[in-house]
Coordinates of C-alpha atoms in Angstrom, one line a residue:
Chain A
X1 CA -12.3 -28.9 -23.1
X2 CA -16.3 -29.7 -23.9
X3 CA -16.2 -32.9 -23.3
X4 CA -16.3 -34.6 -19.5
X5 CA -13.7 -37.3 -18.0
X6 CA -16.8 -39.9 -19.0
X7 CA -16.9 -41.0 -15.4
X8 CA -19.8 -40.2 -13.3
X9 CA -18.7 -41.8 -10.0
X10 CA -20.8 -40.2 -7.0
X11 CA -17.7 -41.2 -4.8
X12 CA -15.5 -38.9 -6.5
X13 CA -15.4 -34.8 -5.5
X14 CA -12.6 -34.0 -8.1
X15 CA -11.8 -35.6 -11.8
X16 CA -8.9 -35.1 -13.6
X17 CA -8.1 -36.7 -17.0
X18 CA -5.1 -36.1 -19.2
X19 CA -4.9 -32.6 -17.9
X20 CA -2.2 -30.3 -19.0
X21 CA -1.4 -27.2 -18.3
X22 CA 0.6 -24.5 -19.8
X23 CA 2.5 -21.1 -18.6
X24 CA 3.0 -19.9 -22.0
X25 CA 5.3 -21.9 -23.6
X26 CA 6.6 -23.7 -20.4
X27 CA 4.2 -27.0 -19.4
X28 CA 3.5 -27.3 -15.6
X29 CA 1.2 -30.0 -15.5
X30 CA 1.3 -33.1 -17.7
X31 CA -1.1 -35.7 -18.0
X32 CA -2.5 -35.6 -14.8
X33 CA -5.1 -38.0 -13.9
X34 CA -6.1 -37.8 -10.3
X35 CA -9.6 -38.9 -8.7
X36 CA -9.9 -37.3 -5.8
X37 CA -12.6 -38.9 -3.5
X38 CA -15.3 -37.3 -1.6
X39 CA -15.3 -36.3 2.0
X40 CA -11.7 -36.9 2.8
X41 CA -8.4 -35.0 3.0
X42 CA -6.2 -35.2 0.4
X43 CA -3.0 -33.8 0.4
X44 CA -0.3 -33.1 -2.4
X45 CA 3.5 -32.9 -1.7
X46 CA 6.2 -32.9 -3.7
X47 CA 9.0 -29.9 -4.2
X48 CA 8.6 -26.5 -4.9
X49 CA 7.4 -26.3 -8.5
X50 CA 6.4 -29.7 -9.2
X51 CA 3.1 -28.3 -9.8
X52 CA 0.7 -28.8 -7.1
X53 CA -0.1 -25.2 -6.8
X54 CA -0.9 -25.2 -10.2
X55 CA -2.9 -28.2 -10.0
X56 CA -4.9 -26.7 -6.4
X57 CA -5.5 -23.3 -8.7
X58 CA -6.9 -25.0 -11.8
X59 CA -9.3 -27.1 -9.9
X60 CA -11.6 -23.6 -9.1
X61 CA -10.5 -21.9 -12.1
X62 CA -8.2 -18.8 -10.7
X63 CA -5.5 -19.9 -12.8
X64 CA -7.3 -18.1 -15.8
X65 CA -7.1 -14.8 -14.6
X66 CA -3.2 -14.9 -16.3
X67 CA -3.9 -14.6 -19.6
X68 CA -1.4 -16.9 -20.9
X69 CA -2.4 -20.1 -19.3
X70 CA -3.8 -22.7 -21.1
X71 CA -5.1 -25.8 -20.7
X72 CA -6.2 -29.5 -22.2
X73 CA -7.8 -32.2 -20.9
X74 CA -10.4 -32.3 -18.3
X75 CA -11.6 -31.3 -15.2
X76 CA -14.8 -33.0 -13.5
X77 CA -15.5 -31.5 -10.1
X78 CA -18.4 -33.4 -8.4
X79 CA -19.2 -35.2 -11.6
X80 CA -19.2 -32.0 -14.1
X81 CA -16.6 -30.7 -16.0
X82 CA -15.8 -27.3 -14.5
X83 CA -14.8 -26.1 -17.9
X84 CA -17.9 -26.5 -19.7
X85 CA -19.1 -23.8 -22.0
X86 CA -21.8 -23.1 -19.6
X87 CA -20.6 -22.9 -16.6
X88 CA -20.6 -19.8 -14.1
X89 CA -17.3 -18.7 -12.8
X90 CA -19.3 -17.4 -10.0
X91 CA -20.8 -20.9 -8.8
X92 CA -17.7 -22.9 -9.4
X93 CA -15.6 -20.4 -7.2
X94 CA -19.2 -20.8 -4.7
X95 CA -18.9 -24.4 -4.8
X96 CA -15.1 -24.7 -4.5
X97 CA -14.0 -22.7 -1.8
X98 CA -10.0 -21.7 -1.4
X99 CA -7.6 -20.9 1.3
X100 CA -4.4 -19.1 1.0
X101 CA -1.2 -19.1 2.2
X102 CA -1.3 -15.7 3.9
X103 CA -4.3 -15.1 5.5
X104 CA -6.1 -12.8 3.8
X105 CA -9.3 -11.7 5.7
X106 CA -11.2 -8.4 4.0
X107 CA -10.5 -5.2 6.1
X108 CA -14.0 -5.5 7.5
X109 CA -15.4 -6.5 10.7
X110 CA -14.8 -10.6 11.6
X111 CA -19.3 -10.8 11.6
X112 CA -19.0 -9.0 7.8
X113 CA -16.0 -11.4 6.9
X114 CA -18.1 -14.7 7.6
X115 CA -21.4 -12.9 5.9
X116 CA -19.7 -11.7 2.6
X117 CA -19.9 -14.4 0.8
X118 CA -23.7 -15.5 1.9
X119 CA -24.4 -12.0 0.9
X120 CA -22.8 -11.8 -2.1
X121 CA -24.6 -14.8 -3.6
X122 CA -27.7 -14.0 -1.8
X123 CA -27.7 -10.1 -3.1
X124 CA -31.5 -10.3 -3.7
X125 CA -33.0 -11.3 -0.5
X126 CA -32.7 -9.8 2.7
X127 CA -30.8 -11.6 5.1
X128 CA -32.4 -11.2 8.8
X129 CA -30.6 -10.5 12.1
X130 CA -31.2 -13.3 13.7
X131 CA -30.5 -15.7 10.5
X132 CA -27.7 -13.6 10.0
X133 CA -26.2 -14.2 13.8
X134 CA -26.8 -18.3 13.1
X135 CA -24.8 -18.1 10.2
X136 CA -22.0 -16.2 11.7
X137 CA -22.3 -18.0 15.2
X138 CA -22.4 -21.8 13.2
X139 CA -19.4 -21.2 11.6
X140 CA -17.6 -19.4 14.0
X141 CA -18.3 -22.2 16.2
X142 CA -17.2 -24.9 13.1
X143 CA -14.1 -23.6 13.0
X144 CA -13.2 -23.0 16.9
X145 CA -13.2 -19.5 16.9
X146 CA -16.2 -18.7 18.2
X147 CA -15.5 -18.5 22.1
X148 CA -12.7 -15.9 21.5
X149 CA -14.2 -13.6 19.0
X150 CA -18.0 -13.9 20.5
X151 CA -17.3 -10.5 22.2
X152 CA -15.8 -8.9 19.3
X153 CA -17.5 -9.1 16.3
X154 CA -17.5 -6.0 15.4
X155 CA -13.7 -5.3 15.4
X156 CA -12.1 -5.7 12.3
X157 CA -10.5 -8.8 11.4
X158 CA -7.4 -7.7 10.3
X159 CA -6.5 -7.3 13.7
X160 CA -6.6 -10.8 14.5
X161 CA -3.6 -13.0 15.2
X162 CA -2.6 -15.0 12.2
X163 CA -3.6 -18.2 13.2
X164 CA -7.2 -16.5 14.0
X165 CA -7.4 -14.8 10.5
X166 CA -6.7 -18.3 8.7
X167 CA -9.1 -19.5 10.9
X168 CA -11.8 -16.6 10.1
X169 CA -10.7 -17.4 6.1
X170 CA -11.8 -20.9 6.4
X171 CA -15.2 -19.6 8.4
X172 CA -15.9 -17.4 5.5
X173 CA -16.2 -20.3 3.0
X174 CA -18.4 -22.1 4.8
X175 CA -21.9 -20.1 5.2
X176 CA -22.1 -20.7 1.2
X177 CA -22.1 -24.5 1.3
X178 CA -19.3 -25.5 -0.5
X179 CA -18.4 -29.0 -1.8
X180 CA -15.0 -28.8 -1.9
X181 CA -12.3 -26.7 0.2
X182 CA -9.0 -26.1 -1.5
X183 CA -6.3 -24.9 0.7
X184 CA -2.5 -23.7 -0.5
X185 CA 0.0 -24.3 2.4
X186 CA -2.6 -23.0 4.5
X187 CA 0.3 -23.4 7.7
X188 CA 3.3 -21.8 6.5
X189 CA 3.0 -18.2 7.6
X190 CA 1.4 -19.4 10.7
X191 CA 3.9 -20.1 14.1
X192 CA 4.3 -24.0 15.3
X193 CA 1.1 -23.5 17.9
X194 CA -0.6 -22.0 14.7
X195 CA -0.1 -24.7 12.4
X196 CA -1.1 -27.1 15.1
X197 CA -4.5 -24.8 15.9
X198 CA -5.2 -25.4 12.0
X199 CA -4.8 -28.5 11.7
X200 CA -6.7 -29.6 14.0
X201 CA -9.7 -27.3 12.5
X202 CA -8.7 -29.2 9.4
X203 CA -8.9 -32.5 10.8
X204 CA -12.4 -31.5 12.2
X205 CA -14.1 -30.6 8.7
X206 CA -13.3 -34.3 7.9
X207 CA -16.2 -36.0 6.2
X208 CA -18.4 -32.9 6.1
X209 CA -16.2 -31.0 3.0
X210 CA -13.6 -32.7 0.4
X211 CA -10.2 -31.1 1.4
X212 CA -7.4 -31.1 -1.3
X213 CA -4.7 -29.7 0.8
X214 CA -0.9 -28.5 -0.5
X215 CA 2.1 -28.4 1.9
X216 CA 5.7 -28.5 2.0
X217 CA 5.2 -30.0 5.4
X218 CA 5.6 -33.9 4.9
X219 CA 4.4 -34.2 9.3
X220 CA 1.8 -32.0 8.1
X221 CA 0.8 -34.5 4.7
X222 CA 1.1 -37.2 7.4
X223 CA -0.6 -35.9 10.5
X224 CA -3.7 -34.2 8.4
X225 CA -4.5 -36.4 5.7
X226 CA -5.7 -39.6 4.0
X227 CA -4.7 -39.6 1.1
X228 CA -1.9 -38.7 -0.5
X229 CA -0.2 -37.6 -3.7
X230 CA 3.1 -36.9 -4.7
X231 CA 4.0 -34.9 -7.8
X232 CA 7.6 -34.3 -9.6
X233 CA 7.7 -31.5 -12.6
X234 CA 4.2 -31.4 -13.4
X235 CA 3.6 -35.4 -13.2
X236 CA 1.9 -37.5 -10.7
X237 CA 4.3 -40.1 -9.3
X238 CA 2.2 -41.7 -6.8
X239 CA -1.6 -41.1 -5.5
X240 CA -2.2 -43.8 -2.2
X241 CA -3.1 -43.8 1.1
X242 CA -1.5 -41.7 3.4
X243 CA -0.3 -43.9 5.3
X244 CA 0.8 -46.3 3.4
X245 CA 3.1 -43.5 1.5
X246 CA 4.7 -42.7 4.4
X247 CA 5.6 -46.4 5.3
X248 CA 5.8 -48.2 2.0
X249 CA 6.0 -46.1 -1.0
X250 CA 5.8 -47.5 -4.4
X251 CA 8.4 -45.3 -6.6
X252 CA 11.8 -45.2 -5.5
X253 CA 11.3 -40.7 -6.4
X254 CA 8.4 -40.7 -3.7
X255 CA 10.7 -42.8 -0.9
X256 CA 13.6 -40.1 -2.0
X257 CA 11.8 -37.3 -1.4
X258 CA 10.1 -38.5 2.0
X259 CA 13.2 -39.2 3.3
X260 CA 14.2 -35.6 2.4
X261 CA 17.0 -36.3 -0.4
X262 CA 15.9 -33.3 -2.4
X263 CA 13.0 -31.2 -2.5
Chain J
X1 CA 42.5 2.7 18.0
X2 CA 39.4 4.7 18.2
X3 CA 41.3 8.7 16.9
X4 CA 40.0 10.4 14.0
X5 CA 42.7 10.3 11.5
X6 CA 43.4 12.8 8.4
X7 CA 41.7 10.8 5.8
X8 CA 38.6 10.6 8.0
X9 CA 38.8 14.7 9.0
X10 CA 38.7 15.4 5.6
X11 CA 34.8 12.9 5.6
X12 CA 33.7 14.7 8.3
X13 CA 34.1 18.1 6.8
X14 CA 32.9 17.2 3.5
X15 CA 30.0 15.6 5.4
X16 CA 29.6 18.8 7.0
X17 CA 29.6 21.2 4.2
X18 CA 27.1 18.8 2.1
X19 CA 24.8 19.1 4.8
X20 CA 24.7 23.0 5.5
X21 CA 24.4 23.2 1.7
X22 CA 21.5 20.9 1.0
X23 CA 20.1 22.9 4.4
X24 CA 20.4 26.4 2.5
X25 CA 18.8 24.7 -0.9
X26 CA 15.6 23.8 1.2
X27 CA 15.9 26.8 2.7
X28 CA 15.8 28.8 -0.6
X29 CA 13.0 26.8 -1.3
X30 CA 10.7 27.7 1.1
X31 CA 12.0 31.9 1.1
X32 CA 9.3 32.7 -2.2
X33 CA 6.6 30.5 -0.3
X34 CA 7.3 32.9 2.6
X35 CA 7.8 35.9 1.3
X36 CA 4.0 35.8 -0.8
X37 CA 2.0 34.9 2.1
X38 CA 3.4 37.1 4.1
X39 CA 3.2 40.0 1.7
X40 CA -0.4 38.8 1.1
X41 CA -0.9 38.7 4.8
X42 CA 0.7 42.1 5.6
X43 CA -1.3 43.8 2.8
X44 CA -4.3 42.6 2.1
X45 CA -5.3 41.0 5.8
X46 CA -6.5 44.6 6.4
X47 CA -8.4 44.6 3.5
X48 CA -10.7 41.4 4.7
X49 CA -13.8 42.6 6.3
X50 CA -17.6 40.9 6.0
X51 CA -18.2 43.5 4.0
X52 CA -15.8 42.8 1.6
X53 CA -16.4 39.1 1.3
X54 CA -20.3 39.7 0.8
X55 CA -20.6 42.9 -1.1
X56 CA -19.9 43.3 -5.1
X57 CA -17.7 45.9 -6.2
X58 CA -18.7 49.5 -6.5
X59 CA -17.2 53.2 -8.1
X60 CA -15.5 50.8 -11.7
X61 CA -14.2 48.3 -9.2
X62 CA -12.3 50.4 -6.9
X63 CA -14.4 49.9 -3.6
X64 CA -16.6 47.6 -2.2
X65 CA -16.3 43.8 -2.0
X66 CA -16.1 40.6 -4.3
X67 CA -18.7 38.7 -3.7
X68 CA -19.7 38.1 -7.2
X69 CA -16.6 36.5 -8.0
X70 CA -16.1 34.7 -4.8
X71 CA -19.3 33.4 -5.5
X72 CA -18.7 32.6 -9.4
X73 CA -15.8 30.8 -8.1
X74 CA -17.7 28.9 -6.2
X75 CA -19.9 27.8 -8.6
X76 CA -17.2 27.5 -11.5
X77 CA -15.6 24.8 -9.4
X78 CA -19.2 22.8 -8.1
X79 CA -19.9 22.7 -11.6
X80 CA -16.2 21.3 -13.3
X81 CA -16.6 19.0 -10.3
X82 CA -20.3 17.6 -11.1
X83 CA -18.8 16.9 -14.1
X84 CA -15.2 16.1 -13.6
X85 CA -15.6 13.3 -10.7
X86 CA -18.0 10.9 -12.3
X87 CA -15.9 10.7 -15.5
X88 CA -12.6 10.3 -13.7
X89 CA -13.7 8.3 -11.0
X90 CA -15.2 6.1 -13.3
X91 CA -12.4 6.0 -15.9
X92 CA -9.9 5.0 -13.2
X93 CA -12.1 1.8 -12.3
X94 CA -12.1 0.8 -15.5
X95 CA -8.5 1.8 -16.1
X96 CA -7.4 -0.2 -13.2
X97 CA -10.1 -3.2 -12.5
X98 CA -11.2 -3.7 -16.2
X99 CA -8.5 -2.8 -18.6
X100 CA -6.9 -5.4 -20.1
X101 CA -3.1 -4.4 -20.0
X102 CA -2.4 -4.4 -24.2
X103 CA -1.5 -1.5 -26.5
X104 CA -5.2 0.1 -26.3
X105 CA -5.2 0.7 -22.9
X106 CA -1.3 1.8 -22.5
X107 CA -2.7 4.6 -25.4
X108 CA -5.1 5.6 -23.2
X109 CA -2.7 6.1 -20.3
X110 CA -0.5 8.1 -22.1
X111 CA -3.5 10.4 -23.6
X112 CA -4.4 11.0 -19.9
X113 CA -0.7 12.1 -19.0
X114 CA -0.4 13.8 -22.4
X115 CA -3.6 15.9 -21.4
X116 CA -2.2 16.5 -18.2
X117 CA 0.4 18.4 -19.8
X118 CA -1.2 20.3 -22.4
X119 CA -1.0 24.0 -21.2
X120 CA -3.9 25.8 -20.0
X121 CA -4.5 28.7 -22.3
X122 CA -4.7 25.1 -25.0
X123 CA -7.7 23.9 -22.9
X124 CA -8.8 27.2 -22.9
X125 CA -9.1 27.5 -26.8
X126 CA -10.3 24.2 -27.3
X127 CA -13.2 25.2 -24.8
X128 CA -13.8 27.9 -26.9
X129 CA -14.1 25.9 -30.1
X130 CA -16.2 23.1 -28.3
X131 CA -18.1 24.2 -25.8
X132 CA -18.7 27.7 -26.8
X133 CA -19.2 27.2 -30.4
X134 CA -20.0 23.6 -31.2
X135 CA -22.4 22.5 -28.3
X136 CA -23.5 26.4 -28.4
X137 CA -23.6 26.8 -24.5
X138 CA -22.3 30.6 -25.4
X139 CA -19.7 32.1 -22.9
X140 CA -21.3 30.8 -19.9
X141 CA -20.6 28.9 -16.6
X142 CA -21.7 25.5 -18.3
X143 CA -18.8 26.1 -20.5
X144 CA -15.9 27.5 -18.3
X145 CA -16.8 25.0 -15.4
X146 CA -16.6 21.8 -18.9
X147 CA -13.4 23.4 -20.1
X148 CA -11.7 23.4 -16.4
X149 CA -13.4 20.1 -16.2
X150 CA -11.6 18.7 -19.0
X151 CA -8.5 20.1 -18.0
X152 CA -8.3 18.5 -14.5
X153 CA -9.6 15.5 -15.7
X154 CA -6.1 13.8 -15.4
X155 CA -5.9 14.4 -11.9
X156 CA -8.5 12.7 -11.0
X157 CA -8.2 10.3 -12.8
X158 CA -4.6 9.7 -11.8
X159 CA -5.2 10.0 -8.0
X160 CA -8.5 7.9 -8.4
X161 CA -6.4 4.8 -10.2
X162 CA -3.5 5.2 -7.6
X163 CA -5.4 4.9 -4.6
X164 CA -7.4 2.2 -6.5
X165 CA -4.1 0.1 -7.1
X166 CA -3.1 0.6 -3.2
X167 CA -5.6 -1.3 -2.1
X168 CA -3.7 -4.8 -2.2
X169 CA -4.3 -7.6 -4.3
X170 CA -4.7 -10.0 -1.8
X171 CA -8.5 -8.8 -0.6
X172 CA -9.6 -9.0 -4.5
X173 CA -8.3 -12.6 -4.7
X174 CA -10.2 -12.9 -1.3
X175 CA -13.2 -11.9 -3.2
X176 CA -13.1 -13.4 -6.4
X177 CA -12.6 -16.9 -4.6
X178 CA -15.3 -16.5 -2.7
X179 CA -17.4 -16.1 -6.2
X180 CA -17.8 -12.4 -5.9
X181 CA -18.6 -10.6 -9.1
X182 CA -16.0 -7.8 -10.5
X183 CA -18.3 -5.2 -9.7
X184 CA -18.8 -6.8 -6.2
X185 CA -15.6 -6.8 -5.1
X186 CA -14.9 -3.3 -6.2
X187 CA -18.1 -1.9 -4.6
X188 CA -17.9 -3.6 -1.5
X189 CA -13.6 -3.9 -0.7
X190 CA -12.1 -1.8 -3.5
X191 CA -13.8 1.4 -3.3
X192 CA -14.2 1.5 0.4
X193 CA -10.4 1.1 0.9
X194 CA -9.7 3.6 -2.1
X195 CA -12.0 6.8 -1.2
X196 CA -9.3 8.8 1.2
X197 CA -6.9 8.4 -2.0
X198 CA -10.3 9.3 -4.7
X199 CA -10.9 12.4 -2.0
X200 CA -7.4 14.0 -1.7
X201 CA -7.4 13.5 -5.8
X202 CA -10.8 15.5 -5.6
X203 CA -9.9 18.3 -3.1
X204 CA -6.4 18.9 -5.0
X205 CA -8.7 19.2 -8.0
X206 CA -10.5 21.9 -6.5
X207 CA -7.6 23.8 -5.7
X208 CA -6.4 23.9 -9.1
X209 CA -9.7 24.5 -10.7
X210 CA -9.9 27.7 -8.1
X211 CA -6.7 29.6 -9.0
X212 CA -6.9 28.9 -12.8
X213 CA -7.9 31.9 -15.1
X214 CA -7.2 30.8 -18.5
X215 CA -9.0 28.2 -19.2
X216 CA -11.8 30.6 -17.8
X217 CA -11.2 33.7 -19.1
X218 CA -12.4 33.2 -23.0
X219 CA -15.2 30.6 -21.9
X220 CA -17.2 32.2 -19.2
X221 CA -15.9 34.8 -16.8
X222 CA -16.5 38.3 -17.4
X223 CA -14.6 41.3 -16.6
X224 CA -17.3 42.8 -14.8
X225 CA -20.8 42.0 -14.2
X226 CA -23.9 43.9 -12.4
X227 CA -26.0 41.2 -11.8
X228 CA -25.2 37.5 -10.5
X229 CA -25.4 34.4 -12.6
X230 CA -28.9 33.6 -12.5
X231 CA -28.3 30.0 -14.1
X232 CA -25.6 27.8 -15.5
X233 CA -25.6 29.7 -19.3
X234 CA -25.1 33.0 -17.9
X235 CA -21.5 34.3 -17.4
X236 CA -20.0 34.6 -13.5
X237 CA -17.5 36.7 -12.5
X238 CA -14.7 34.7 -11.1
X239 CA -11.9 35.4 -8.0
X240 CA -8.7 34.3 -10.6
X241 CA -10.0 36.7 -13.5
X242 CA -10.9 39.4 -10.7
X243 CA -7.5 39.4 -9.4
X244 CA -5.6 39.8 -12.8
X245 CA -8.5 42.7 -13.8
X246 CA -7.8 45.2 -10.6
X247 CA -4.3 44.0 -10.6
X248 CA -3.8 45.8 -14.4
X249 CA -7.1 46.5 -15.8
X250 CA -8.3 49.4 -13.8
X251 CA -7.3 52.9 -13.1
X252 CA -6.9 54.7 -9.7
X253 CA -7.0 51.1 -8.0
X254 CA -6.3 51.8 -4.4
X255 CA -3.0 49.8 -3.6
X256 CA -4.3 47.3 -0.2
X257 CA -7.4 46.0 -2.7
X258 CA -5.8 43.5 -5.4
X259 CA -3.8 41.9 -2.2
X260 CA -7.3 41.4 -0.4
X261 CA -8.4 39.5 -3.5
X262 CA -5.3 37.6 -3.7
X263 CA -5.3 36.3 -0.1
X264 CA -8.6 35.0 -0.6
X265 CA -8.3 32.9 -3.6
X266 CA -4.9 31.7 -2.1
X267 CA -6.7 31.4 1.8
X268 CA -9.3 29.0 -0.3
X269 CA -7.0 27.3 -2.1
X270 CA -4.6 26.6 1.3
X271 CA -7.7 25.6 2.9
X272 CA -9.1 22.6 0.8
X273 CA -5.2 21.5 0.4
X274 CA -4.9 21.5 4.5
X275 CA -8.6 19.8 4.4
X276 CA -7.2 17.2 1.5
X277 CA -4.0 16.4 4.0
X278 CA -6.0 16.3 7.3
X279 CA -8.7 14.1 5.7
X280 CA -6.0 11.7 4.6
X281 CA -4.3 11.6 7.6
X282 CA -7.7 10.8 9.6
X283 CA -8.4 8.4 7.3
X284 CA -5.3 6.6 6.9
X285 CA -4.3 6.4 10.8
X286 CA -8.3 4.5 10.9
X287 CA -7.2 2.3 8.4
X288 CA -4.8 -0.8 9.0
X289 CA -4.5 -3.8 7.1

């Protein structure tokens, strides 16, 4: 796992070669070689256990906290291998920022949701008032909350709706400057208005983060992203152009599964 | 359509009978409960009087007050605490947050329980032996207060990792993804969610650590002293040892006094239970996640 995937392409946010995963004794991921560019939205489909969770959770390392996964091959996320000897769990989780499927803001107030994670990795200085309200107002504002919660910052944020606290979630990544945003069906506890709330927040943060996005929702692949790649029991079957996918797919699995014969 | 028939007569007064009899079960339960406060109440209420809260004892014990031993109670329990709640508290966040789960740590678990279980008149002894003797602290408050310590130890520790594993998974994964250290997330989510649970485990330890005289009795309290403690190596007299001295120690006790003594110790420890419950409810009805 010392080695890098060789390539130092700029264009590229996240590099996988040969990567394989196990549970144990049971393989998730198998030879996966994706190059995920910068600054788009990617999104992974495919059924429920083809492994694209797996994938999402390897890329900023949670996977490890299960002691019996293990892993070959390598993973390069804006040009350097994530599982370097070196490297600081802390940054790479800094860096690579994640949303979950159930929104899961801290039982704090929405103002010390945003700041935690600036104040975590800033646990030396003293963060001032008035830098303090920038941060919480810019990405409030980024992610089109600000005008509802302005006036109530100081409630907690677990009293939120649930499109709100996904909202808030992604908010609380962003004061830290992260490359790459990684989000894990990041619609489906949320209602049809919800979803469409989010994605639209997703659609905004195009260009300025890299967005590797799961869903089982093949509108949702279409609607929200650029890319797109399909996986089938741990292997990638097809890694193109959204649209193109949708409207000519190369294998006949990924046509299959679009057209909802399984999955 | 709608008429009761035999078969379901028969339910209904089986269904009946169950439930009058579970009724009188509970009701058993609670007739001892009942019958010692108000025994307590109705002999030794007259008893209470300033005077007999802040005065010691006088004529071998068979006037005056117990302030000594309230007071040596007191401290007997502010001292097992200084020492009780760090360890505990501590233990539990590594028990829960750290441990890795293997055979080491399921050892450990089962020493705690194991400990929980070991009578008191055992932790008293062992005080003896440890505390007493080996660290040389003499019969003293240092070494009753260690030996109670010790012994309620597993509470803490118990209610500490409990409230610890309440607080859900889902606001640690929060953390950690956002590059927060262990000790981060514990300091700043964990703990805060977890301290009504730590609390109630540290109030219900002080009502135990109040009413127990064993442990006590061979490590620290004394029958009967003139002065008060003056330090943390001198012996205290103690509310639990009091009670079981003018009880069936002392001649020509008057009858009213030993019940005086007993309603206090069990008024103190009624009242930091009640406080444990009413601080948990406060703090979970602020609370919502």
């Amino acid at each position: 796992m010392n080695n890098t995937t060789g390539s130092q392409d700029a264009g590229l946010a996240i590099h996988t070669e040969k990567l394989n995963l196990w549970y144990g004794t049971f393989q998730a991921l198998f030879d996966v070689d994706l190059k995920i560019k910068q600054g788009i939205i990617t999104s992974m489909i495919g059924p429920s256990g083809c492994g694209k969770s797996t994938f999402l959770r390897s890329v900023n390392r949670i996977n490890e906290r299960l002691g019996y996964v293990r892993i070959t091959g390598a993973i390069d996320v804006m040009g350097e291998n994530i599982y370097a000897p070196g490297v600081e769990l802390v940054q790479v989780r800094k860096q690579i920022g994640m949303v979950f499927q159930r929104p899961n803001p801290l039982p704090i107030s929405i103002r010390e949701n945003v700041l935690f994670g600036h104040r975590i990795h800033n646990a030396a200085t003293k963060t001032s008032k008035s830098e303090a309200d920038d941060i919480v107002e810019g990405a409030l504002k980024t992610v089109l909350l600000w005008d509802k919660v302005k006036d109530r910052l100081d409630t907690k944020a677990t009293g939120l709706s649930l499109e709100e606290q996904q909202k808030l979630c992604i908010a609380r990544l962003l004061p830290v400057k992260p490359g790459v945003l990684l989000m894990d069906e990041p619609c489906s506890a949320l209602d049809p208005k919800g979803t469409e709330a989010v994605e639209e927040l997703i659609w905004e943060l195009r260009g300025q983060y890299t967005i590797l996005i799961v869903t089982h929702n093949m509108a949702q692949a279409r609607r929200a992203s650029e890319e797109c790649i399909f996986m089938l029991m741990g292997k990638v079957v097809e890694h193109s152009d959204t649209g193109k996918m949708f409207v000519t797919p190369e294998n006949k699995e990924t046509s299959d599964y679009i057209e909802g014969r399984y999955g | 359509m709608f008429e009761t028939t035999s078969i379901n007569k028969k339910n209904i007064t089986q269904q009946k009978l169950v439930r009058i009899g579970l009724g009188t079960m509970t009701g058993i339960l609670i007739l001892p409960v009942a019958l010692i406060l108000g025994t307590l109440i109705y002999k030794g209420a007259p008893m209470i009087s300033f005077e007999f809260l802040f005065t010691g004892p006088t004529k071998g014990m068979t006037a005056g007050g117990i302030f000594p031993a309230l007071l040596g109670t007191v401290l007997l329990v502010l001292v097992a605490l200084l020492a009780s709640v760090p360890l505990g508290v501590a233990a539990a966040i590594y028990l829960s947050e750290y441990a890795p789960d293997n055979w080491f740590t399921r050892s450990i678990n089962l020493a705690i329980i194991n400990l929980a279980g070991v009578p008191s008149i055992v932790h008293a002894l062992f005080g003896v032996g440890a505390f007493v003797i080996f660290f040389g602290f003499g019969t003293s408050i240092l070494a009753a207060s260690l030996t109670l310590a010790i012994m309620t130890l597993p509470v803490v520790i118990v209610a500490t990792r409990e409230s610890l594993q309440a607080v859900p998974m889902s606001f640690r994964e929060a953390c950690w993804n956002m590059g927060a250290t262990r000790w981060q997330t514990i300091r700043r989510v964990v703990l805060p969610n977890a301290v009504t649970g730590i609390l109630t485990g540290v109030i219900l330890e002080v009502s135990r650590t109040a009413g127990e005289t064993a442990p006590i009795m061979f490590t620290g309290a004394a029958f009967f002293l003139p002065l008060l403690p003056q330090g943390v190596l001198d012996q205290t007299m103690a509310l639990s040892l009091h009670l079981f001295v003018v009880s069936t120690q002392v001649p020509n006790m008057p009858e009213q006094l030993p019940f005086g003594v007993a309603l206090v110790l069990i008024s103190m420890v009624l009242l930091m239970n009640s406080l444990s419950i009413a601080l948990r409810m406060y703090l979970r009805g602020k609370k919502k996640w």
